[in-house]
Short mmCIF file of C-alpha atoms and ligand atoms in Angstrom, two decimals:
data_model
loop_
_atom_site.label_atom_id
_atom_site.label_comp_id
_atom_site.label_asym_id
_atom_site.label_seq_id
_atom_site.Cartn_x
_atom_site.Cartn_y
_atom_site.Cartn_z
CA MET A 1 134.31 -229.80 -146.89
CA THR A 2 131.22 -227.95 -145.04
CA GLN A 3 129.40 -225.69 -147.17
CA ASP A 4 130.70 -222.84 -144.88
CA GLU A 5 134.19 -223.66 -146.14
CA ARG A 6 132.98 -223.88 -149.52
CA SER A 7 131.41 -220.57 -149.24
CA GLY A 8 134.66 -219.13 -148.24
CA GLN A 9 136.36 -220.44 -151.25
CA VAL A 10 136.72 -218.01 -154.19
CA MET A 11 137.05 -220.39 -157.07
CA SER A 12 136.36 -217.97 -159.93
CA GLN A 13 134.35 -215.10 -160.74
CA GLY A 14 131.52 -217.13 -161.72
CA VAL A 15 131.63 -220.35 -159.81
CA MET A 16 131.86 -219.20 -156.02
CA SER A 17 130.95 -222.46 -154.20
CA THR A 18 129.82 -225.91 -155.46
CA GLY A 19 128.02 -228.51 -153.67
CA GLU A 20 125.27 -228.98 -151.25
CA GLY A 21 122.99 -226.14 -151.36
CA MET A 22 124.43 -224.45 -154.50
CA ARG A 23 122.31 -222.42 -156.68
CA ILE A 24 122.90 -221.74 -160.55
CA PHE A 25 121.66 -218.58 -162.03
CA PRO A 26 122.62 -216.45 -165.06
CA ASP A 27 124.00 -213.14 -165.45
CA VAL A 28 121.85 -211.98 -168.52
CA GLU A 29 123.91 -208.73 -168.89
CA ALA A 30 127.21 -210.76 -169.10
CA CYS A 31 126.15 -213.21 -171.55
CA ILE A 32 127.40 -212.72 -175.23
CA ASP A 33 125.44 -215.58 -176.96
CA CYS A 34 128.79 -217.26 -177.70
CA GLY A 35 127.46 -220.71 -176.96
CA GLY A 36 130.52 -221.88 -175.09
CA CYS A 37 128.22 -223.11 -172.47
CA VAL A 38 126.33 -225.33 -175.10
CA VAL A 39 129.56 -226.74 -176.30
CA ALA A 40 131.03 -227.35 -172.60
CA CYS A 41 127.96 -229.29 -171.90
CA LYS A 42 127.68 -231.28 -174.98
CA ARG A 43 131.32 -232.06 -174.79
CA THR A 44 131.37 -232.93 -170.97
CA TRP A 45 128.07 -235.26 -171.11
CA ASP A 46 128.12 -236.30 -174.71
CA ARG A 47 124.59 -235.09 -175.42
CA GLU A 48 122.87 -235.80 -178.94
CA ILE A 49 122.71 -232.77 -181.13
CA HIS A 50 119.31 -232.06 -180.74
CA ASN A 51 119.45 -232.46 -176.78
CA GLN A 52 119.97 -229.18 -175.39
CA ARG A 53 120.44 -228.98 -171.77
CA ILE A 54 121.39 -225.64 -171.97
CA ASP A 55 120.56 -223.00 -174.71
CA ILE A 56 120.63 -219.56 -175.41
CA THR A 57 117.17 -217.34 -175.91
CA THR A 58 118.38 -214.34 -177.60
CA MET A 59 115.48 -211.56 -177.62
CA ALA A 60 115.76 -208.24 -179.63
CA GLU A 61 115.01 -205.33 -177.41
CA GLY A 62 112.36 -202.62 -178.49
CA ARG A 63 110.51 -200.51 -176.47
CA ALA A 64 107.43 -200.57 -174.54
CA GLY A 65 104.40 -199.73 -176.58
CA PRO A 66 100.74 -200.10 -176.58
CA GLN A 67 100.74 -203.78 -177.03
CA GLY A 68 103.39 -204.33 -174.24
CA GLU A 69 106.94 -204.50 -173.72
CA ASN A 70 109.20 -204.94 -176.50
CA ALA A 71 106.15 -204.21 -178.85
CA ASP A 72 107.89 -201.91 -180.94
CA LYS A 73 110.88 -203.71 -181.91
CA THR A 74 109.69 -204.89 -185.47
CA ASP A 75 108.89 -201.36 -186.40
CA ARG A 76 112.51 -200.28 -185.31
CA LEU A 77 114.00 -202.72 -187.17
CA ALA A 78 112.04 -202.23 -190.17
CA ALA A 79 113.25 -198.29 -189.86
CA GLY A 80 116.76 -199.51 -190.04
CA GLU A 81 117.37 -198.85 -185.99
CA ARG A 82 119.39 -201.50 -184.22
CA PRO A 83 117.71 -202.16 -180.97
CA GLY A 84 120.02 -204.20 -178.55
CA GLU A 85 119.91 -207.90 -177.65
CA THR A 86 119.41 -209.65 -174.18
CA SER A 87 120.83 -213.00 -174.35
CA LEU A 88 119.44 -215.52 -171.77
CA PRO A 89 121.32 -218.95 -170.89
CA MET A 90 118.39 -221.37 -170.05
CA GLN A 91 118.87 -224.52 -168.23
CA CYS A 92 117.44 -226.45 -165.24
CA TYR A 93 117.89 -223.98 -162.45
CA HIS A 94 117.61 -226.34 -159.91
CA CYS A 95 114.48 -224.50 -158.71
CA GLU A 96 113.71 -224.21 -154.73
CA ASN A 97 109.69 -224.44 -155.55
CA ALA A 98 110.22 -226.56 -158.61
CA PRO A 99 106.82 -226.88 -160.45
CA CYS A 100 108.23 -229.67 -162.54
CA VAL A 101 108.48 -231.97 -159.56
CA SER A 102 104.68 -230.82 -158.48
CA VAL A 103 103.34 -231.79 -161.71
CA CYS A 104 105.20 -235.34 -162.35
CA PRO A 105 102.71 -237.97 -161.79
CA THR A 106 105.21 -240.94 -161.14
CA ASN A 107 107.83 -239.05 -158.62
CA ALA A 108 110.18 -239.24 -161.34
CA LEU A 109 111.33 -235.59 -160.54
CA GLN A 110 112.86 -235.07 -157.01
CA LYS A 111 113.93 -232.32 -155.25
CA GLU A 112 117.00 -233.55 -153.28
CA ASP A 113 117.87 -232.54 -149.75
CA ASP A 114 121.14 -231.09 -151.14
CA GLY A 115 119.20 -228.88 -153.52
CA PHE A 116 119.78 -230.76 -156.73
CA VAL A 117 116.57 -231.78 -158.81
CA SER A 118 116.98 -235.02 -160.01
CA VAL A 119 115.25 -237.09 -162.67
CA SER A 120 114.85 -241.23 -161.94
CA GLU A 121 114.80 -242.52 -165.74
CA ASP A 122 113.02 -245.65 -164.54
CA LEU A 123 110.32 -243.95 -163.09
CA CYS A 124 109.75 -241.10 -166.27
CA VAL A 125 106.78 -242.39 -168.25
CA GLY A 126 107.42 -239.61 -170.73
CA CYS A 127 104.17 -237.48 -170.21
CA GLN A 128 105.71 -234.20 -170.83
CA TYR A 129 103.77 -232.63 -167.96
CA CYS A 130 107.02 -231.47 -166.70
CA LEU A 131 107.77 -229.62 -169.82
CA SER A 132 104.35 -227.86 -169.34
CA GLY A 133 105.31 -227.00 -165.74
CA CYS A 134 108.68 -225.78 -166.29
CA PRO A 135 108.69 -221.84 -167.15
CA PHE A 136 112.41 -222.14 -168.22
CA GLY A 137 112.23 -224.90 -170.88
CA ALA A 138 114.79 -227.09 -169.46
CA PRO A 139 112.91 -230.64 -169.61
CA GLN A 140 114.25 -232.22 -172.84
CA PHE A 141 112.98 -235.03 -174.72
CA PRO A 142 115.64 -236.43 -177.07
CA ASP A 143 114.02 -239.74 -177.93
CA SER A 144 110.49 -238.51 -178.55
CA ASN A 145 110.55 -239.42 -182.40
CA GLU A 146 112.63 -242.61 -182.00
CA GLY A 147 112.30 -246.19 -181.10
CA THR A 148 109.57 -247.43 -178.51
CA ALA A 149 108.90 -243.58 -177.69
CA GLN A 150 107.66 -243.47 -181.43
CA LEU A 151 105.91 -246.90 -181.07
CA PHE A 152 104.08 -246.10 -177.82
CA GLY A 153 103.50 -242.53 -178.40
CA THR A 154 105.03 -241.27 -175.17
CA GLY A 155 107.78 -238.39 -175.06
CA GLY A 156 110.55 -240.67 -174.03
CA ILE A 157 112.60 -240.28 -171.10
CA MET A 158 113.13 -236.84 -169.90
CA ASP A 159 116.60 -235.36 -169.83
CA LYS A 160 117.71 -232.33 -168.15
CA CYS A 161 120.64 -230.34 -166.74
CA THR A 162 122.09 -232.23 -163.66
CA GLY A 163 123.79 -229.28 -162.34
CA CYS A 164 126.85 -231.32 -162.88
CA ARG A 165 126.53 -232.86 -159.75
CA GLU A 166 129.46 -235.35 -160.34
CA ARG A 167 131.66 -232.59 -160.92
CA GLN A 168 130.51 -230.65 -157.99
CA ASP A 169 131.07 -233.48 -155.61
CA VAL A 170 134.84 -232.86 -156.39
CA GLN A 171 134.45 -229.18 -155.92
CA LYS A 172 134.40 -228.43 -159.58
CA GLY A 173 131.96 -225.88 -160.93
CA PRO A 174 129.24 -227.16 -163.84
CA ALA A 175 131.29 -227.28 -166.99
CA CYS A 176 128.84 -224.67 -168.61
CA ALA A 177 129.82 -221.98 -166.00
CA GLU A 178 133.73 -223.05 -165.57
CA GLU A 179 134.03 -222.81 -169.24
CA CYS A 180 131.80 -219.38 -169.72
CA ALA A 181 134.23 -216.62 -171.22
CA THR A 182 132.22 -214.08 -169.80
CA ASP A 183 131.47 -215.78 -166.44
CA ALA A 184 127.67 -215.18 -167.25
CA ILE A 185 126.71 -218.39 -165.48
CA LEU A 186 126.77 -217.78 -161.37
CA VAL A 187 127.12 -220.83 -159.29
CA GLY A 188 126.91 -220.21 -155.39
CA SER A 189 124.57 -219.79 -152.72
CA ALA A 190 121.67 -217.51 -153.14
CA GLY A 191 123.63 -214.91 -151.17
CA GLU A 192 126.82 -215.24 -153.16
CA ILE A 193 125.01 -215.01 -156.40
CA ALA A 194 123.13 -211.96 -155.18
CA ASP A 195 126.22 -210.32 -154.08
CA GLU A 196 127.99 -210.90 -157.47
CA LEU A 197 125.16 -209.32 -159.35
CA GLU A 198 124.88 -206.46 -157.16
CA LYS A 199 128.85 -206.30 -157.49
CA ARG A 200 128.54 -206.13 -161.28
CA ASP A 201 125.55 -203.84 -161.15
CA SER A 202 123.54 -206.38 -163.20
CA GLY A 203 119.97 -206.92 -162.82
CA SER A 204 118.30 -210.50 -161.98
CA PHE A 205 116.27 -210.11 -165.28
CA PHE A 206 113.24 -212.68 -164.31
CA ASN A 207 110.10 -211.46 -162.67
CA ASP A 208 109.32 -211.57 -158.86
CA GLU A 209 107.21 -214.68 -159.70
CA ALA A 210 109.85 -216.49 -161.48
CA MET A 211 112.56 -215.77 -158.81
CA GLU A 212 110.39 -216.86 -155.87
CA ILE A 213 109.89 -220.15 -157.82
CA ILE A 214 113.84 -220.50 -158.56
CA PHE A 215 115.09 -219.39 -155.05
CA GLY A 216 112.12 -219.57 -152.82
CA ALA A 217 110.25 -216.67 -151.19
CA ASP A 218 112.85 -215.65 -148.57
CA ASP A 219 116.22 -216.11 -150.80
CA ALA A 220 114.20 -214.19 -153.64
CA GLN A 221 114.26 -210.99 -151.40
CA LEU A 222 117.86 -211.14 -151.67
CA PHE A 223 117.67 -209.68 -154.98
CA SER A 224 114.77 -207.35 -154.41
CA ASP A 225 117.25 -204.38 -155.16
CA GLN A 226 118.15 -205.54 -158.39
S1 SF4 B 1 110.89 -226.06 -163.10
FE1 SF4 B 1 112.52 -226.40 -164.71
S2 SF4 B 1 114.34 -225.12 -164.21
FE2 SF4 B 1 112.79 -225.48 -162.26
S3 SF4 B 1 113.66 -227.42 -161.44
FE3 SF4 B 1 112.08 -228.03 -162.89
S4 SF4 B 1 113.18 -228.63 -164.76
FE4 SF4 B 1 114.35 -227.43 -163.56
S1 SF4 B 2 107.74 -236.73 -168.61
FE1 SF4 B 2 108.52 -238.16 -166.83
S2 SF4 B 2 109.78 -236.78 -165.42
FE2 SF4 B 2 108.28 -235.41 -166.83
S3 SF4 B 2 106.13 -235.00 -165.58
FE3 SF4 B 2 106.11 -237.19 -167.06
S4 SF4 B 2 106.83 -238.75 -165.63
FE4 SF4 B 2 107.46 -236.94 -164.74
#
């Protein structure tokens, strides 16, 4: 099946197309912090309890104050107000301009031709540079306190979201996206994701620099009105 054929295939509201060239991106306004994606990922890939290939960061919303955005949230909570929350599913977005790939000294991380960012376990030396380089907290080091990692003082082997490439190879969406009750994880081309967010009247949440990392400068423009 070609990318064009896949692009024309509407699979569900959140998963629009799969496979080569796909992007994965959250609709922050749809996320209700239920944790369904975390469970779906762990059940699919049998990850350890402390290995979060996807996690949800929830922020209490305040208002802009003299110290910056959200600076008044503590005061508002103390005053008995109930500022809203923003929940952000964090995982590897398989960035177009992936900083993790740039900083990895052993080429263990690669941006593949089909768009996925992959990890070669046999090349990873556990330096954790990728953890510093990734703006989205995606790299995980589940073995950093165990076994040889502990003995030799390395971070162990890096682990992260694979984009469920094996599922996408058979035209299934990533488990997190397929099982999200509110379709808060969008999968498809950059254009499909931008269109879906616009249809939902949802913002893209991240700042311009982050959008250029995730989508590249050209495709980031697709989101510029949101
Ligand atoms: S920078 Fe982070 S989110 Fe982007 S490809 Fe690397 S690990 Fe994934
Ligand atoms: S921990 Fe592994 S994948 Fe990450 S930068 Fe170091 S060698 Fe590369």
